[in-house]
PDB file of C-alpha atoms in Angstrom:
ATOM      1  CA  MET N 197       3.034   3.852  58.838  1.00  0.00           C
ATOM      2  CA  LYS N 198       5.971   1.495  58.170  1.00  0.00           C
ATOM      3  CA  LYS N 199       6.013  -0.689  55.024  1.00  0.00           C
ATOM      4  CA  ILE N 200       7.110  -4.285  55.228  1.00  0.00           C
ATOM      5  CA  ARG N 201       8.282  -6.520  52.401  1.00  0.00           C
ATOM      6  CA  VAL N 202       7.196 -10.167  53.003  1.00  0.00           C
ATOM      7  CA  TYR N 203       8.408 -12.954  50.815  1.00  0.00           C
ATOM      8  CA  ALA N 204       7.152 -16.536  50.621  1.00  0.00           C
ATOM      9  CA  LEU N 205       4.889 -16.278  53.566  1.00  0.00           C
ATOM     10  CA  SER N 206       1.320 -17.389  54.032  1.00  0.00           C
ATOM     11  CA  ALA N 207      -1.344 -14.667  53.993  1.00  0.00           C
ATOM     12  CA  ALA N 208      -1.935 -15.252  57.686  1.00  0.00           C
ATOM     13  CA  THR N 209       1.779 -14.864  58.444  1.00  0.00           C
ATOM     14  CA  ALA N 210       1.941 -11.645  56.481  1.00  0.00           C
ATOM     15  CA  ALA N 211      -1.102 -10.359  58.407  1.00  0.00           C
ATOM     16  CA  VAL N 212       0.604 -11.173  61.762  1.00  0.00           C
ATOM     17  CA  LEU N 213       3.846  -9.509  60.759  1.00  0.00           C
ATOM     18  CA  THR N 214       2.042  -6.445  59.423  1.00  0.00           C
ATOM     19  CA  ALA N 215      -0.061  -6.189  62.644  1.00  0.00           C
ATOM     20  CA  THR N 216       3.154  -6.530  64.723  1.00  0.00           C
ATOM     21  CA  ALA N 217       4.812  -3.762  62.713  1.00  0.00           C
ATOM     22  CA  LEU N 218       1.815  -1.529  63.082  1.00  0.00           C
ATOM     23  CA  ALA N 219       1.695  -2.190  66.797  1.00  0.00           C
ATOM     24  CA  ALA N 220       5.425  -1.289  67.086  1.00  0.00           C
ATOM     25  CA  ASP N 221       4.851   1.832  65.060  1.00  0.00           C
ATOM     26  CA  THR N 222       2.000   3.038  67.261  1.00  0.00           C
ATOM     27  CA  GLY N 223       3.742   2.022  70.519  1.00  0.00           C
ATOM     28  CA  THR N 224       0.980  -0.444  71.459  1.00  0.00           C
ATOM     29  CA  ALA N 225       1.509  -4.169  72.244  1.00  0.00           C
ATOM     30  CA  PHE N 226      -0.019  -7.000  70.408  1.00  0.00           C
ATOM     31  CA  PRO N 227      -3.014  -7.923  72.566  1.00  0.00           C
ATOM     32  CA  GLU N 228      -3.353 -11.147  74.584  1.00  0.00           C
ATOM     33  CA  ASN N 229      -6.354 -12.277  76.414  1.00  0.00           C
ATOM     34  CA  ALA N 230      -6.377 -12.874  80.263  1.00  0.00           C
ATOM     35  CA  LYS N 231      -5.964 -16.649  80.012  1.00  0.00           C
ATOM     36  CA  GLY N 232      -2.785 -16.498  77.920  1.00  0.00           C
ATOM     37  CA  THR N 233      -4.307 -17.870  74.695  1.00  0.00           C
ATOM     38  CA  ALA N 234      -3.275 -16.582  71.358  1.00  0.00           C
ATOM     39  CA  PRO N 235      -4.857 -13.407  70.019  1.00  0.00           C
ATOM     40  CA  ALA N 236      -7.122 -13.993  66.965  1.00  0.00           C
ATOM     41  CA  ALA N 237      -4.613 -12.429  64.565  1.00  0.00           C
ATOM     42  CA  ALA N 238      -1.951 -14.960  65.592  1.00  0.00           C
ATOM     43  CA  HIS N 239      -3.973 -18.005  64.627  1.00  0.00           C
ATOM     44  CA  ALA N 240      -2.982 -20.235  61.709  1.00  0.00           C
ATOM     45  CA  VAL N 241       0.239 -18.411  61.006  1.00  0.00           C
ATOM     46  CA  MET N 242       2.236 -21.369  59.745  1.00  0.00           C
ATOM     47  CA  ASN N 243       1.289 -23.828  56.950  1.00  0.00           C
ATOM     48  CA  GLU N 244       2.013 -27.518  57.161  1.00  0.00           C
ATOM     49  CA  ASP N 245       5.252 -27.095  55.168  1.00  0.00           C
ATOM     50  CA  THR N 246       6.790 -25.074  57.990  1.00  0.00           C
ATOM     51  CA  VAL N 247       5.504 -26.915  61.097  1.00  0.00           C
ATOM     52  CA  GLY N 248       8.391 -28.411  62.945  1.00  0.00           C
ATOM     53  CA  TYR N 249      11.272 -27.450  65.269  1.00  0.00           C
ATOM     54  CA  SER N 250      12.703 -24.840  62.986  1.00  0.00           C
ATOM     55  CA  GLY N 251       9.316 -23.380  62.052  1.00  0.00           C
ATOM     56  CA  ALA N 252       8.274 -23.109  65.780  1.00  0.00           C
ATOM     57  CA  VAL N 253      11.540 -21.386  66.680  1.00  0.00           C
ATOM     58  CA  ASN N 254      11.302 -18.978  63.694  1.00  0.00           C
ATOM     59  CA  LEU N 255       7.699 -18.070  64.389  1.00  0.00           C
ATOM     60  CA  PHE N 256       8.584 -17.403  68.065  1.00  0.00           C
ATOM     61  CA  LYS N 257      11.430 -15.122  67.034  1.00  0.00           C
ATOM     62  CA  GLN N 258       9.183 -13.333  64.400  1.00  0.00           C
ATOM     63  CA  TYR N 259       6.483 -12.686  66.950  1.00  0.00           C
ATOM     64  CA  TYR N 260       8.619 -11.576  69.837  1.00  0.00           C
ATOM     65  CA  GLY N 261      11.443  -9.827  67.837  1.00  0.00           C
ATOM     66  CA  ALA N 262      15.151 -10.009  67.592  1.00  0.00           C
ATOM     67  CA  ALA N 263      15.821  -9.208  71.248  1.00  0.00           C
ATOM     68  CA  VAL N 264      14.120 -12.467  72.525  1.00  0.00           C
ATOM     69  CA  LYS N 265      16.346 -15.179  74.045  1.00  0.00           C
ATOM     70  CA  ILE N 266      15.211 -18.810  73.949  1.00  0.00           C
ATOM     71  CA  LYS N 267      15.350 -20.800  77.071  1.00  0.00           C
ATOM     72  CA  SER N 268      13.816 -24.035  75.793  1.00  0.00           C
ATOM     73  CA  VAL N 269      12.060 -25.738  72.893  1.00  0.00           C
ATOM     74  CA  SER N 270       9.844 -28.785  73.367  1.00  0.00           C
ATOM     75  CA  TYR N 271       7.654 -31.157  71.533  1.00  0.00           C
ATOM     76  CA  ASP N 272       4.692 -33.070  73.154  1.00  0.00           C
ATOM     77  CA  GLY N 273       3.171 -35.693  70.921  1.00  0.00           C
ATOM     78  CA  LYS N 274       0.904 -37.442  73.428  1.00  0.00           C
ATOM     79  CA  HIS N 275      -2.597 -36.212  72.750  1.00  0.00           C
ATOM     80  CA  HIS N 276      -2.677 -33.052  70.633  1.00  0.00           C
ATOM     81  CA  PRO N 277       0.928 -32.733  69.352  1.00  0.00           C
ATOM     82  CA  TYR N 278       2.474 -29.266  69.712  1.00  0.00           C
ATOM     83  CA  TYR N 279       5.751 -27.475  69.884  1.00  0.00           C
ATOM     84  CA  GLY N 280       6.392 -25.191  72.877  1.00  0.00           C
ATOM     85  CA  VAL N 281       8.967 -22.416  72.910  1.00  0.00           C
ATOM     86  CA  GLU N 282       9.872 -20.407  76.099  1.00  0.00           C
ATOM     87  CA  GLY N 283      12.104 -17.394  76.145  1.00  0.00           C
ATOM     88  CA  TYR N 284      12.637 -13.993  77.670  1.00  0.00           C
ATOM     89  CA  THR N 285      13.423 -10.361  76.884  1.00  0.00           C
ATOM     90  CA  GLN N 286      14.741  -7.810  79.277  1.00  0.00           C
ATOM     91  CA  ASP N 287      11.188  -6.874  80.284  1.00  0.00           C
ATOM     92  CA  ALA N 288       9.281 -10.157  80.142  1.00  0.00           C
ATOM     93  CA  GLU N 289       9.031 -13.984  80.145  1.00  0.00           C
ATOM     94  CA  LYS N 290       7.507 -15.304  76.870  1.00  0.00           C
ATOM     95  CA  GLU N 291       5.799 -18.620  75.930  1.00  0.00           C
ATOM     96  CA  MET N 292       4.273 -19.850  72.753  1.00  0.00           C
ATOM     97  CA  LYS N 293       2.674 -23.257  71.757  1.00  0.00           C
ATOM     98  CA  ILE N 294       2.186 -24.190  68.127  1.00  0.00           C
ATOM     99  CA  SER N 295       0.116 -27.080  66.982  1.00  0.00           C
ATOM    100  CA  ALA N 296       2.258 -29.680  65.302  1.00  0.00           C
ATOM    101  CA  GLU N 297      -0.569 -30.803  63.090  1.00  0.00           C
ATOM    102  CA  THR N 298      -1.902 -27.452  61.701  1.00  0.00           C
ATOM    103  CA  GLY N 299       0.782 -24.875  62.485  1.00  0.00           C
ATOM    104  CA  GLU N 300      -1.774 -22.807  64.418  1.00  0.00           C
ATOM    105  CA  VAL N 301      -0.520 -20.760  67.376  1.00  0.00           C
ATOM    106  CA  ILE N 302      -2.635 -22.272  70.179  1.00  0.00           C
ATOM    107  CA  TYR N 303      -1.163 -20.402  73.160  1.00  0.00           C
ATOM    108  CA  ILE N 304       0.678 -17.283  73.899  1.00  0.00           C
ATOM    109  CA  LYS N 305       1.732 -15.982  77.397  1.00  0.00           C
ATOM    110  CA  THR N 306       3.686 -13.036  78.519  1.00  0.00           C
ATOM    111  CA  ASP N 307       4.674 -12.704  82.242  1.00  0.00           C
ATOM    112  CA  ALA N 308       6.721 -10.237  84.275  1.00  0.00           C
ATOM    113  CA  PRO N 309      10.366 -11.199  84.410  1.00  0.00           C
ATOM    114  CA  ASP N 310      11.450 -13.578  87.128  1.00  0.00           C
ATOM    115  CA  LYS N 311      14.217 -11.621  88.781  1.00  0.00           C
ATOM    116  CA  ASP N 312      15.308 -14.538  90.918  1.00  0.00           C
ATOM    117  CA  ARG N 313      15.818 -16.952  88.106  1.00  0.00           C
ATOM    118  CA  GLU N 314      19.161 -17.199  86.377  1.00  0.00           C
ATOM    119  CA  LYS N 315      18.747 -16.450  82.785  1.00  0.00           C
ATOM    120  CA  LYS N 316      20.100 -19.129  80.469  1.00  0.00           C
ATOM    121  CA  SER N 317      19.502 -19.289  76.742  1.00  0.00           C
ATOM    122  CA  ILE N 318      20.211 -21.723  74.003  1.00  0.00           C
ATOM    123  CA  ASP N 319      21.728 -21.202  70.631  1.00  0.00           C
ATOM    124  CA  THR N 320      19.112 -22.927  68.465  1.00  0.00           C
ATOM    125  CA  ASP N 321      21.476 -22.758  65.461  1.00  0.00           C
ATOM    126  CA  GLY N 322      24.402 -24.350  67.268  1.00  0.00           C
ATOM    127  CA  ILE N 323      22.729 -27.503  68.397  1.00  0.00           C
ATOM    128  CA  LEU N 324      21.844 -30.820  66.802  1.00  0.00           C
ATOM    129  CA  PRO N 325      18.386 -30.934  65.211  1.00  0.00           C
ATOM    130  CA  PRO N 326      15.729 -32.950  67.104  1.00  0.00           C
ATOM    131  CA  GLN N 327      15.357 -35.451  64.278  1.00  0.00           C
ATOM    132  CA  LEU N 328      18.916 -36.705  64.892  1.00  0.00           C
ATOM    133  CA  VAL N 329      18.662 -36.731  68.686  1.00  0.00           C
ATOM    134  CA  THR N 330      15.309 -38.547  68.682  1.00  0.00           C
ATOM    135  CA  ALA N 331      16.698 -41.144  66.277  1.00  0.00           C
ATOM    136  CA  ALA N 332      19.636 -41.690  68.652  1.00  0.00           C
ATOM    137  CA  ALA N 333      17.281 -41.936  71.608  1.00  0.00           C
ATOM    138  CA  LEU N 334      15.134 -44.527  69.768  1.00  0.00           C
ATOM    139  CA  LYS N 335      18.209 -46.495  68.790  1.00  0.00           C
ATOM    140  CA  LYS N 336      19.256 -46.617  72.526  1.00  0.00           C
ATOM    141  CA  ALA N 337      15.696 -47.516  73.657  1.00  0.00           C
ATOM    142  CA  GLY N 338      14.963 -50.160  71.050  1.00  0.00           C
ATOM    143  CA  PRO N 339      12.232 -50.709  68.438  1.00  0.00           C
ATOM    144  CA  ALA N 340       9.419 -51.157  71.046  1.00  0.00           C
ATOM    145  CA  TYR N 341       9.542 -47.559  72.083  1.00  0.00           C
ATOM    146  CA  GLN N 342       7.955 -44.432  70.563  1.00  0.00           C
ATOM    147  CA  ILE N 343       8.704 -40.822  71.228  1.00  0.00           C
ATOM    148  CA  ALA N 344       6.172 -39.167  73.507  1.00  0.00           C
ATOM    149  CA  GLU N 345       7.954 -35.839  74.073  1.00  0.00           C
ATOM    150  CA  TRP N 346      11.284 -34.018  74.108  1.00  0.00           C
ATOM    151  CA  GLU N 347      12.712 -30.757  75.341  1.00  0.00           C
ATOM    152  CA  VAL N 348      16.013 -28.954  74.838  1.00  0.00           C
ATOM    153  CA  GLU N 349      17.222 -26.471  77.337  1.00  0.00           C
ATOM    154  CA  ALA N 350      20.411 -25.045  78.859  1.00  0.00           C
ATOM    155  CA  SER N 351      21.425 -26.542  82.271  1.00  0.00           C
ATOM    156  CA  LYS N 352      23.267 -25.188  85.205  1.00  0.00           C
ATOM    157  CA  ASP N 353      26.518 -26.853  84.128  1.00  0.00           C
ATOM    158  CA  GLY N 354      26.607 -24.529  81.019  1.00  0.00           C
ATOM    159  CA  HIS N 355      25.685 -27.303  78.555  1.00  0.00           C
ATOM    160  CA  THR N 356      22.544 -27.662  76.580  1.00  0.00           C
ATOM    161  CA  TYR N 357      20.687 -31.010  76.729  1.00  0.00           C
ATOM    162  CA  TYR N 358      17.846 -32.810  75.098  1.00  0.00           C
ATOM    163  CA  GLU N 359      15.568 -34.876  77.356  1.00  0.00           C
ATOM    164  CA  VAL N 360      13.670 -37.452  75.263  1.00  0.00           C
ATOM    165  CA  LYS N 361      10.834 -39.397  76.908  1.00  0.00           C
ATOM    166  CA  MET N 362       9.542 -42.524  75.260  1.00  0.00           C
ATOM    167  CA  PHE N 363       6.926 -45.266  76.014  1.00  0.00           C
ATOM    168  CA  ASP N 364       6.521 -48.810  74.805  1.00  0.00           C
ATOM    169  CA  ASP N 365       3.140 -50.503  74.094  1.00  0.00           C
ATOM    170  CA  GLY N 366       3.142 -51.815  77.752  1.00  0.00           C
ATOM    171  CA  GLY N 367       3.296 -48.257  79.186  1.00  0.00           C
ATOM    172  CA  ASN N 368       6.899 -48.508  80.228  1.00  0.00           C
ATOM    173  CA  GLU N 369       8.704 -45.165  80.145  1.00  0.00           C
ATOM    174  CA  MET N 370      12.280 -44.552  79.238  1.00  0.00           C
ATOM    175  CA  LYS N 371      14.038 -41.230  79.385  1.00  0.00           C
ATOM    176  CA  VAL N 372      17.286 -40.513  77.421  1.00  0.00           C
ATOM    177  CA  VAL N 373      19.305 -37.351  78.006  1.00  0.00           C
ATOM    178  CA  ILE N 374      21.566 -36.226  75.147  1.00  0.00           C
ATOM    179  CA  GLU N 375      24.055 -33.362  75.067  1.00  0.00           C
ATOM    180  CA  ALA N 376      22.695 -31.143  72.359  1.00  0.00           C
ATOM    181  CA  VAL N 377      25.996 -30.051  70.695  1.00  0.00           C
ATOM    182  CA  THR N 378      28.003 -33.293  70.667  1.00  0.00           C
ATOM    183  CA  GLY N 379      25.128 -35.822  70.603  1.00  0.00           C
ATOM    184  CA  THR N 380      26.740 -37.745  73.552  1.00  0.00           C
ATOM    185  CA  ILE N 381      24.217 -39.796  75.483  1.00  0.00           C
ATOM    186  CA  VAL N 382      24.358 -38.844  79.212  1.00  0.00           C
ATOM    187  CA  PRO N 383      23.994 -41.580  81.733  1.00  0.00           C
ATOM    188  CA  THR N 384      20.925 -41.124  83.954  1.00  0.00           C
ATOM    189  CA  THR N 385      20.259 -42.527  87.362  1.00  0.00           C
TER     190      THR N 385
END
């Protein structure tokens, strides 16, 4: 059995990492149920201090390992706020949703790789943080708007873009697209 040193992690996080290491040591996969929801051992693995973009990305990487490539990161704040992270390995497509309020992993899904889809990944360390991007989007939209959701992903042109959706009190929607490395607002039609 492998021994793991875990520093400054919650007890639940340590349990998930230990279970993952044990699964890797025995050659078995961490179980998921048929509907794609998170296995019981993955629940409540982040505390409130780590919930956010970075915490969600880090949890995704911890859970799926160093070989995982990230395709997109999103935030949906409409009803039950959560962060979504999608990625892939050589063998599978991966998806995880984490409650923005509690840090609980609320959804996990693994699918067979999509051989027809072009694989694009983003460098989560090489892009602007969502706090700066959403502030720029709100500045463009005006004070009447609130962030509903955002997503960052690589596009076909080779750039990585944030798409920020906002609504005002009257239900009017505004979408702002921002280049994720430079922060340039992209004109939309």
